[in-house]
Amino acid sequence: MTVLSIRSLVKRFQSVVAVDNASLQTREGELISLLGPSGCGKTTTLWTVAGFETPDSGTVHFDGVDVTNLLPEQRDVGMVFQNYALFPHMTVYANCLFGLEMRGVGRDVARQRITKVLDMVQLTGLETRYPRELSGGQQQRVALARALVIEPAVLLLDEPLANLDAVLRDEMRFFIRSLQQRVGITTLYVTHDQSEALLISDRIAVMFEGRIEQIGTPDEIYARPITQRVARFVGLSNLLAGKLRRQAGGFAIVESSAGPIRAIDNRAIADGAAATLLVRPEMISLGDGPESAEANRFTGTVEDSFFLGSVVDYRIRTVDGLLLQVHGRPVSRLAKGASVTVSFLASATWILAA
Amino acid sequence: MTLAIAPDQPGVQRPSSPLRRHAPFLLIAPALIFLFVFLVLPYFNIIVMSLRVPARVGMYAEGFTHANYARALTDGFYMGVLGQTLLVGLLTTVACVLFGVPIAYHLGRSRSRWSGVLYTLILSPLLVGVVVRTFGWLIILSGNGVANKTLREFGLIEAPLRLMNNEFGVVLALTHVLLPLMILPLLGNVQAINPNLERAARSLGAGRLTVFWRIGLPLCMPGIQAGGILVFILAISAFVTPAMLGGPQVRTMSVLIVQQLIDNFQWPFGAALALILATATSVSVLLYIRFTAPLLRGLR
Amino acid sequence: MTVKAERLGRSIDRAYQWAFRSFLVLAYAFLALPIVLILLMALNAGELLEFPPKGMSLRWFVALFDSEIFIKAILTSLQVAAVATCVSGLLGTAAALYFVRHAHRFREALRVLMIAPLLLPEILTAIALLFFVHQIGVGNRGGFGLYVGHTMITLPFVFLNVSAVLYNFDRSIELAARSLGGRTWTVFRRITLPMIKPGVFAGCMFAFVVSFDLFAVSLLLKGIGQSTIPIQLYDYLRWDFDPLAAAVSSVSILISLGVVLLADRIVGLRALRF
């Protein structure tokens, strides 16, 4: 298993800086997602690791060995593309065989390895099919098999699920995750879909405008984002501006326009500095909630509500004039204009820099 | 813009009557009649003409005969010319593939701002008449021409090389004439190839050359096949280039046929030769399609 | 992989790229060379088609304008091309409208017939027409066959270009126009025609250039005493080999180029279809 490390990577296209001083280091067998909006430099970063782009500065190391100047074919990577890039003139078997041929693997060994990997991706029996005779999901799995059969040091996946329909995409997320864990291969996974990244990753690197803004586990990224745009990108957010007042016991109070709100302390922000409070809609409960010193409580009226199936999305205007987005269970829907009390715990509330 | 809301007049808007339903056919009818009278009928007429009895005076004599075919097919001279024509066609096609594939591959992939200029450069020979282009090659290839002058200037040769009045000159000029017709179908083909296929191959361990041989070239086969057929047919039926650069050494069927028709006024025999050429071409193309079919598996 | 092997791999990679680029330069030079040389030779100040040219002058262009046969041939060429373009423009556009919009049965057969003049060897078509015009008793008189042949060969170019535009044409625009009350003819004139204009225009440009350069059909079907530019040049080169031929060629190149540049200006070269 390999440690992949990217150090201070910079890549420009004419005047546009595609990747701006990006650094990250995987652990052995870890799956890291590069998550960000389109044009944020995540694909360029991936391509630099694959060797399709040469960085203007910075290095890529596999297990401490500098591979920055190696040609793609000299690196030991397995790559899966968004549109799979299966060789249309070759059968499933020949597609898998290609990488092994390039490595001079003998026919018999190759046959064993291909059989094994096709079994792993559940495609046994389709060896003689051509790619265009396969469904989207099957093509996706051939692409995985072709990348895995060469037993690469690093697996790179470039939006691999973007071309699949919603149902298949959900299925394939779990499939890829369990396959990656079974093989135990160090993996870099590019996606713009936050729910995909949250589900599949050991850690997520969120990128904006060529920079890696935050690296952390899905929990950290979701519950403790360091900037507002990370917070917004990974989920729905209520953001309230205010001033931080530090308290004992790991908590802090944010003095907002709606009065003091208790939240988990963020040591990165100085006492008295401007801060932004984050509370996710599903962390807010309708009603008084448990009697606790931790609880923040507001009264207001339902201004609007939208039925989303699994939840109802409410807009609630508090008496202080705040507009909160609150997710409630669809049983016993509140009517528009109804008075309501909402509450959320300080431990479910995070403070980030203004 | 003034749009008068016209009341829906019955019988005007509704395509109900048979006359109305078939009215659009009037659009294509003139072209079809034109093509039927001046293309379909005349082509059948060649067959009839080839079976006529040759005459000394007038187009042909009374009656029908297969003697024209017998004469052409048993005479070693005509069969030799047919062979030479097919050879020239084959060599030209091969040369067009050799030149055309790299150019199309480059241009199809190029995103540089020069690609527009290069595209024009490739198209331009097509838009300059074949007589003019062949004349250009005459200037280059003749005994005292540009090529020989330049080579002698650099001391590479003593006596002038014979660059025309042989197969070399004809094939070279035909390649120039027909190359755009090879490149154009290939270009569409190359542009349709997903560039990630090449990246995928490289990440699997293949070098540039291997990628070209194993991925790029096989994926260009539909374009090579289509362009190859076009070039082959046009090379075989070319008249101007072999007539101007072939000299007495390289006689092709087209030159011979025109000679029979215009100089010798031997229409039935000329018609028979033309049909023999057409048949030989068709057979070659069919063989070629059969031969290349396995290379297109999975691509269509 | 050892460091040495990696270096070797990179050198091979670079050598391959270098070889590929040099090949491309050669190939493009090959394409441009004859045409560039003709233009150069036409400016030759000397008596003969010599290389390198003996100084620059426009004397051969002056000679060309004094040459009655060539001027007459140029005028004939322009006239034939104009007539062929107009006729095939009308026939081809109408046929394409039917083919794309209304053809259901025998679609493939119709398509093949419409582009047949392009697929069939020109020389064979010329021979077929030659026999035909003689058998219907018209013969080579007045160049009737010449006009017919040129129209025939140029017809597919109009048909293909107009069809291509029609395929990319969003029919809902027409339906919208009709829903606003436009009649068939009004919709065609106000909506359809302006939208297919680039295709018609590109097709006609092509038709003109192709007709202007057509050889075999002209050779066999020209009327007595008639001659187009390619024919006249071909005849001239049988006996003479001087810069006048280069000057004639240059004029012919410039006319084609002018038409093509005009087409590029108006519709863009990449939009043209063969």
PDB file of N, CA and C in Angstrom, chain B residues 191-252:
ATOM      1  N   GLN B 191     -11.997  13.328 -34.602  1.00  0.00           N
ATOM      2  CA  GLN B 191     -12.650  14.211 -33.642  1.00  0.00           C
ATOM      3  C   GLN B 191     -13.667  13.463 -32.786  1.00  0.00           C
ATOM      4  N   ALA B 192     -14.166  12.344 -33.318  1.00  0.00           N
ATOM      5  CA  ALA B 192     -15.144  11.575 -32.563  1.00  0.00           C
ATOM      6  C   ALA B 192     -14.486  10.658 -31.533  1.00  0.00           C
ATOM      7  N   ILE B 193     -13.161  10.512 -31.604  1.00  0.00           N
ATOM      8  CA  ILE B 193     -12.474   9.638 -30.650  1.00  0.00           C
ATOM      9  C   ILE B 193     -12.278  10.395 -29.338  1.00  0.00           C
ATOM     10  N   ASN B 194     -12.718   9.792 -28.266  1.00  0.00           N
ATOM     11  CA  ASN B 194     -12.570  10.393 -26.949  1.00  0.00           C
ATOM     12  C   ASN B 194     -11.083  10.453 -26.566  1.00  0.00           C
ATOM     13  N   PRO B 195     -10.545  11.665 -26.339  1.00  0.00           N
ATOM     14  CA  PRO B 195      -9.112  11.758 -26.020  1.00  0.00           C
ATOM     15  C   PRO B 195      -8.748  11.024 -24.735  1.00  0.00           C
ATOM     16  N   ASN B 196      -9.730  10.785 -23.884  1.00  0.00           N
ATOM     17  CA  ASN B 196      -9.435  10.028 -22.664  1.00  0.00           C
ATOM     18  C   ASN B 196      -9.032   8.588 -22.943  1.00  0.00           C
ATOM     19  N   LEU B 197      -9.381   8.082 -24.150  1.00  0.00           N
ATOM     20  CA  LEU B 197      -8.964   6.718 -24.487  1.00  0.00           C
ATOM     21  C   LEU B 197      -7.447   6.637 -24.520  1.00  0.00           C
ATOM     22  N   GLU B 198      -6.835   7.675 -25.090  1.00  0.00           N
ATOM     23  CA  GLU B 198      -5.378   7.680 -25.164  1.00  0.00           C
ATOM     24  C   GLU B 198      -4.777   7.858 -23.780  1.00  0.00           C
ATOM     25  N   ARG B 199      -5.408   8.703 -22.974  1.00  0.00           N
ATOM     26  CA  ARG B 199      -4.907   8.887 -21.611  1.00  0.00           C
ATOM     27  C   ARG B 199      -5.034   7.579 -20.834  1.00  0.00           C
ATOM     28  N   ALA B 200      -6.182   6.911 -21.034  1.00  0.00           N
ATOM     29  CA  ALA B 200      -6.382   5.643 -20.334  1.00  0.00           C
ATOM     30  C   ALA B 200      -5.280   4.659 -20.709  1.00  0.00           C
ATOM     31  N   ALA B 201      -4.982   4.586 -22.008  1.00  0.00           N
ATOM     32  CA  ALA B 201      -3.955   3.650 -22.469  1.00  0.00           C
ATOM     33  C   ALA B 201      -2.599   4.002 -21.863  1.00  0.00           C
ATOM     34  N   ARG B 202      -2.305   5.289 -21.784  1.00  0.00           N
ATOM     35  CA  ARG B 202      -1.010   5.684 -21.221  1.00  0.00           C
ATOM     36  C   ARG B 202      -0.949   5.366 -19.735  1.00  0.00           C
ATOM     37  N   SER B 203      -2.035   5.607 -19.027  1.00  0.00           N
ATOM     38  CA  SER B 203      -1.996   5.298 -17.601  1.00  0.00           C
ATOM     39  C   SER B 203      -1.865   3.792 -17.372  1.00  0.00           C
ATOM     40  N   LEU B 204      -2.247   3.006 -18.374  1.00  0.00           N
ATOM     41  CA  LEU B 204      -2.091   1.549 -18.258  1.00  0.00           C
ATOM     42  C   LEU B 204      -0.690   1.104 -18.648  1.00  0.00           C
ATOM     43  N   GLY B 205       0.156   2.050 -19.072  1.00  0.00           N
ATOM     44  CA  GLY B 205       1.553   1.714 -19.294  1.00  0.00           C
ATOM     45  C   GLY B 205       2.016   1.768 -20.737  1.00  0.00           C
ATOM     46  N   ALA B 206       1.181   2.287 -21.652  1.00  0.00           N
ATOM     47  CA  ALA B 206       1.576   2.307 -23.058  1.00  0.00           C
ATOM     48  C   ALA B 206       2.245   3.633 -23.411  1.00  0.00           C
ATOM     49  N   GLY B 207       3.334   3.569 -24.167  1.00  0.00           N
ATOM     50  CA  GLY B 207       4.004   4.780 -24.649  1.00  0.00           C
ATOM     51  C   GLY B 207       3.250   5.367 -25.830  1.00  0.00           C
ATOM     52  N   ARG B 208       3.674   6.573 -26.261  1.00  0.00           N
ATOM     53  CA  ARG B 208       2.974   7.252 -27.352  1.00  0.00           C
ATOM     54  C   ARG B 208       2.790   6.374 -28.584  1.00  0.00           C
ATOM     55  N   LEU B 209       3.878   5.708 -28.984  1.00  0.00           N
ATOM     56  CA  LEU B 209       3.844   4.920 -30.209  1.00  0.00           C
ATOM     57  C   LEU B 209       2.870   3.758 -30.068  1.00  0.00           C
ATOM     58  N   THR B 210       2.927   3.091 -28.903  1.00  0.00           N
ATOM     59  CA  THR B 210       2.014   1.973 -28.655  1.00  0.00           C
ATOM     60  C   THR B 210       0.575   2.451 -28.645  1.00  0.00           C
ATOM     61  N   VAL B 211       0.356   3.615 -28.042  1.00  0.00           N
ATOM     62  CA  VAL B 211      -0.996   4.167 -28.007  1.00  0.00           C
ATOM     63  C   VAL B 211      -1.503   4.375 -29.425  1.00  0.00           C
ATOM     64  N   PHE B 212      -0.623   4.901 -30.295  1.00  0.00           N
ATOM     65  CA  PHE B 212      -1.031   5.126 -31.676  1.00  0.00           C
ATOM     66  C   PHE B 212      -1.372   3.812 -32.378  1.00  0.00           C
ATOM     67  N   TRP B 213      -0.490   2.829 -32.234  1.00  0.00           N
ATOM     68  CA  TRP B 213      -0.707   1.556 -32.924  1.00  0.00           C
ATOM     69  C   TRP B 213      -1.890   0.774 -32.394  1.00  0.00           C
ATOM     70  N   ARG B 214      -2.021   0.777 -31.076  1.00  0.00           N
ATOM     71  CA  ARG B 214      -3.046  -0.090 -30.483  1.00  0.00           C
ATOM     72  C   ARG B 214      -4.393   0.593 -30.307  1.00  0.00           C
ATOM     73  N   ILE B 215      -4.383   1.927 -30.166  1.00  0.00           N
ATOM     74  CA  ILE B 215      -5.641   2.635 -29.897  1.00  0.00           C
ATOM     75  C   ILE B 215      -5.997   3.580 -31.053  1.00  0.00           C
ATOM     76  N   GLY B 216      -5.124   4.554 -31.334  1.00  0.00           N
ATOM     77  CA  GLY B 216      -5.452   5.586 -32.325  1.00  0.00           C
ATOM     78  C   GLY B 216      -5.738   5.017 -33.700  1.00  0.00           C
ATOM     79  N   LEU B 217      -4.798   4.245 -34.221  1.00  0.00           N
ATOM     80  CA  LEU B 217      -4.937   3.718 -35.579  1.00  0.00           C
ATOM     81  C   LEU B 217      -6.164   2.808 -35.736  1.00  0.00           C
ATOM     82  N   PRO B 218      -6.334   1.831 -34.827  1.00  0.00           N
ATOM     83  CA  PRO B 218      -7.523   0.978 -34.988  1.00  0.00           C
ATOM     84  C   PRO B 218      -8.826   1.767 -34.941  1.00  0.00           C
ATOM     85  N   LEU B 219      -8.860   2.840 -34.139  1.00  0.00           N
ATOM     86  CA  LEU B 219     -10.087   3.614 -34.043  1.00  0.00           C
ATOM     87  C   LEU B 219     -10.307   4.489 -35.268  1.00  0.00           C
ATOM     88  N   CYS B 220      -9.244   4.699 -36.044  1.00  0.00           N
ATOM     89  CA  CYS B 220      -9.368   5.479 -37.284  1.00  0.00           C
ATOM     90  C   CYS B 220      -9.823   4.608 -38.449  1.00  0.00           C
ATOM     91  N   MET B 221      -9.930   3.316 -38.243  1.00  0.00           N
ATOM     92  CA  MET B 221     -10.224   2.405 -39.358  1.00  0.00           C
ATOM     93  C   MET B 221     -11.487   2.779 -40.146  1.00  0.00           C
ATOM     94  N   PRO B 222     -12.585   3.170 -39.497  1.00  0.00           N
ATOM     95  CA  PRO B 222     -13.757   3.541 -40.316  1.00  0.00           C
ATOM     96  C   PRO B 222     -13.430   4.678 -41.279  1.00  0.00           C
ATOM     97  N   GLY B 223     -12.703   5.679 -40.793  1.00  0.00           N
ATOM     98  CA  GLY B 223     -12.325   6.807 -41.643  1.00  0.00           C
ATOM     99  C   GLY B 223     -11.357   6.392 -42.728  1.00  0.00           C
ATOM    100  N   ILE B 224     -10.407   5.532 -42.369  1.00  0.00           N
ATOM    101  CA  ILE B 224      -9.439   5.054 -43.358  1.00  0.00           C
ATOM    102  C   ILE B 224     -10.170   4.262 -44.443  1.00  0.00           C
ATOM    103  N   GLN B 225     -11.129   3.459 -44.015  1.00  0.00           N
ATOM    104  CA  GLN B 225     -11.860   2.668 -44.994  1.00  0.00           C
ATOM    105  C   GLN B 225     -12.657   3.567 -45.953  1.00  0.00           C
ATOM    106  N   ALA B 226     -13.411   4.509 -45.359  1.00  0.00           N
ATOM    107  CA  ALA B 226     -14.236   5.382 -46.196  1.00  0.00           C
ATOM    108  C   ALA B 226     -13.365   6.229 -47.120  1.00  0.00           C
ATOM    109  N   GLY B 227     -12.341   6.869 -46.535  1.00  0.00           N
ATOM    110  CA  GLY B 227     -11.453   7.711 -47.330  1.00  0.00           C
ATOM    111  C   GLY B 227     -10.705   6.896 -48.372  1.00  0.00           C
ATOM    112  N   GLY B 228     -10.307   5.692 -47.999  1.00  0.00           N
ATOM    113  CA  GLY B 228      -9.554   4.824 -48.903  1.00  0.00           C
ATOM    114  C   GLY B 228     -10.365   4.473 -50.141  1.00  0.00           C
ATOM    115  N   ILE B 229     -11.629   4.160 -49.934  1.00  0.00           N
ATOM    116  CA  ILE B 229     -12.484   3.806 -51.067  1.00  0.00           C
ATOM    117  C   ILE B 229     -12.617   4.990 -52.015  1.00  0.00           C
ATOM    118  N   LEU B 230     -12.869   6.160 -51.411  1.00  0.00           N
ATOM    119  CA  LEU B 230     -13.030   7.377 -52.205  1.00  0.00           C
ATOM    120  C   LEU B 230     -11.774   7.650 -53.029  1.00  0.00           C
ATOM    121  N   VAL B 231     -10.627   7.597 -52.369  1.00  0.00           N
ATOM    122  CA  VAL B 231      -9.363   7.897 -53.042  1.00  0.00           C
ATOM    123  C   VAL B 231      -9.079   6.874 -54.146  1.00  0.00           C
ATOM    124  N   PHE B 232      -9.329   5.618 -53.839  1.00  0.00           N
ATOM    125  CA  PHE B 232      -9.056   4.557 -54.807  1.00  0.00           C
ATOM    126  C   PHE B 232      -9.889   4.754 -56.081  1.00  0.00           C
ATOM    127  N   ILE B 233     -11.185   4.991 -55.889  1.00  0.00           N
ATOM    128  CA  ILE B 233     -12.065   5.168 -57.046  1.00  0.00           C
ATOM    129  C   ILE B 233     -11.622   6.360 -57.885  1.00  0.00           C
ATOM    130  N   LEU B 234     -11.319   7.475 -57.195  1.00  0.00           N
ATOM    131  CA  LEU B 234     -10.953   8.686 -57.925  1.00  0.00           C
ATOM    132  C   LEU B 234      -9.584   8.554 -58.578  1.00  0.00           C
ATOM    133  N   ALA B 235      -8.671   7.822 -57.918  1.00  0.00           N
ATOM    134  CA  ALA B 235      -7.332   7.648 -58.493  1.00  0.00           C
ATOM    135  C   ALA B 235      -7.422   6.820 -59.767  1.00  0.00           C
ATOM    136  N   ILE B 236      -8.240   5.787 -59.718  1.00  0.00           N
ATOM    137  CA  ILE B 236      -8.358   4.900 -60.869  1.00  0.00           C
ATOM    138  C   ILE B 236      -9.013   5.587 -62.057  1.00  0.00           C
ATOM    139  N   SER B 237      -9.973   6.473 -61.747  1.00  0.00           N
ATOM    140  CA  SER B 237     -10.668   7.117 -62.856  1.00  0.00           C
ATOM    141  C   SER B 237     -10.053   8.462 -63.225  1.00  0.00           C
ATOM    142  N   ALA B 238      -8.950   8.821 -62.568  1.00  0.00           N
ATOM    143  CA  ALA B 238      -8.330  10.120 -62.855  1.00  0.00           C
ATOM    144  C   ALA B 238      -7.877  10.179 -64.303  1.00  0.00           C
ATOM    145  N   PHE B 239      -8.062  11.349 -64.889  1.00  0.00           N
ATOM    146  CA  PHE B 239      -7.629  11.495 -66.285  1.00  0.00           C
ATOM    147  C   PHE B 239      -6.487  12.500 -66.419  1.00  0.00           C
ATOM    148  N   VAL B 240      -6.668  13.671 -65.856  1.00  0.00           N
ATOM    149  CA  VAL B 240      -5.741  14.764 -66.088  1.00  0.00           C
ATOM    150  C   VAL B 240      -4.318  14.426 -65.625  1.00  0.00           C
ATOM    151  N   THR B 241      -4.196  13.955 -64.396  1.00  0.00           N
ATOM    152  CA  THR B 241      -2.872  13.741 -63.832  1.00  0.00           C
ATOM    153  C   THR B 241      -2.065  12.700 -64.610  1.00  0.00           C
ATOM    154  N   PRO B 242      -2.618  11.516 -64.856  1.00  0.00           N
ATOM    155  CA  PRO B 242      -1.831  10.577 -65.668  1.00  0.00           C
ATOM    156  C   PRO B 242      -1.579  11.088 -67.082  1.00  0.00           C
ATOM    157  N   ALA B 243      -2.551  11.819 -67.636  1.00  0.00           N
ATOM    158  CA  ALA B 243      -2.355  12.315 -69.001  1.00  0.00           C
ATOM    159  C   ALA B 243      -1.214  13.325 -69.054  1.00  0.00           C
ATOM    160  N   MET B 244      -1.093  14.163 -68.018  1.00  0.00           N
ATOM    161  CA  MET B 244      -0.072  15.199 -68.047  1.00  0.00           C
ATOM    162  C   MET B 244       1.276  14.725 -67.527  1.00  0.00           C
ATOM    163  N   LEU B 245       1.281  13.815 -66.552  1.00  0.00           N
ATOM    164  CA  LEU B 245       2.549  13.421 -65.927  1.00  0.00           C
ATOM    165  C   LEU B 245       2.985  12.007 -66.284  1.00  0.00           C
ATOM    166  N   GLY B 246       2.063  11.220 -66.864  1.00  0.00           N
ATOM    167  CA  GLY B 246       2.378   9.821 -67.104  1.00  0.00           C
ATOM    168  C   GLY B 246       3.236   9.605 -68.343  1.00  0.00           C
ATOM    169  N   GLY B 247       3.091  10.500 -69.318  1.00  0.00           N
ATOM    170  CA  GLY B 247       3.836  10.318 -70.557  1.00  0.00           C
ATOM    171  C   GLY B 247       3.441   9.015 -71.206  1.00  0.00           C
ATOM    172  N   PRO B 248       4.281   8.547 -72.117  1.00  0.00           N
ATOM    173  CA  PRO B 248       3.941   7.301 -72.802  1.00  0.00           C
ATOM    174  C   PRO B 248       4.146   6.075 -71.905  1.00  0.00           C
ATOM    175  N   GLN B 249       4.904   6.254 -70.811  1.00  0.00           N
ATOM    176  CA  GLN B 249       5.226   5.116 -69.948  1.00  0.00           C
ATOM    177  C   GLN B 249       4.025   4.642 -69.149  1.00  0.00           C
ATOM    178  N   VAL B 250       3.336   5.622 -68.531  1.00  0.00           N
ATOM    179  CA  VAL B 250       2.213   5.256 -67.675  1.00  0.00           C
ATOM    180  C   VAL B 250       0.924   5.546 -68.408  1.00  0.00           C
ATOM    181  N   ARG B 251       0.302   4.495 -68.910  1.00  0.00           N
ATOM    182  CA  ARG B 251      -0.994   4.660 -69.545  1.00  0.00           C
ATOM    183  C   ARG B 251      -2.023   4.114 -68.590  1.00  0.00           C
ATOM    184  N   THR B 252      -3.031   4.932 -68.318  1.00  0.00           N
ATOM    185  CA  THR B 252      -4.114   4.417 -67.478  1.00  0.00           C
ATOM    186  C   THR B 252      -5.353   4.281 -68.343  1.00  0.00           C
TER     187      THR B 252
END
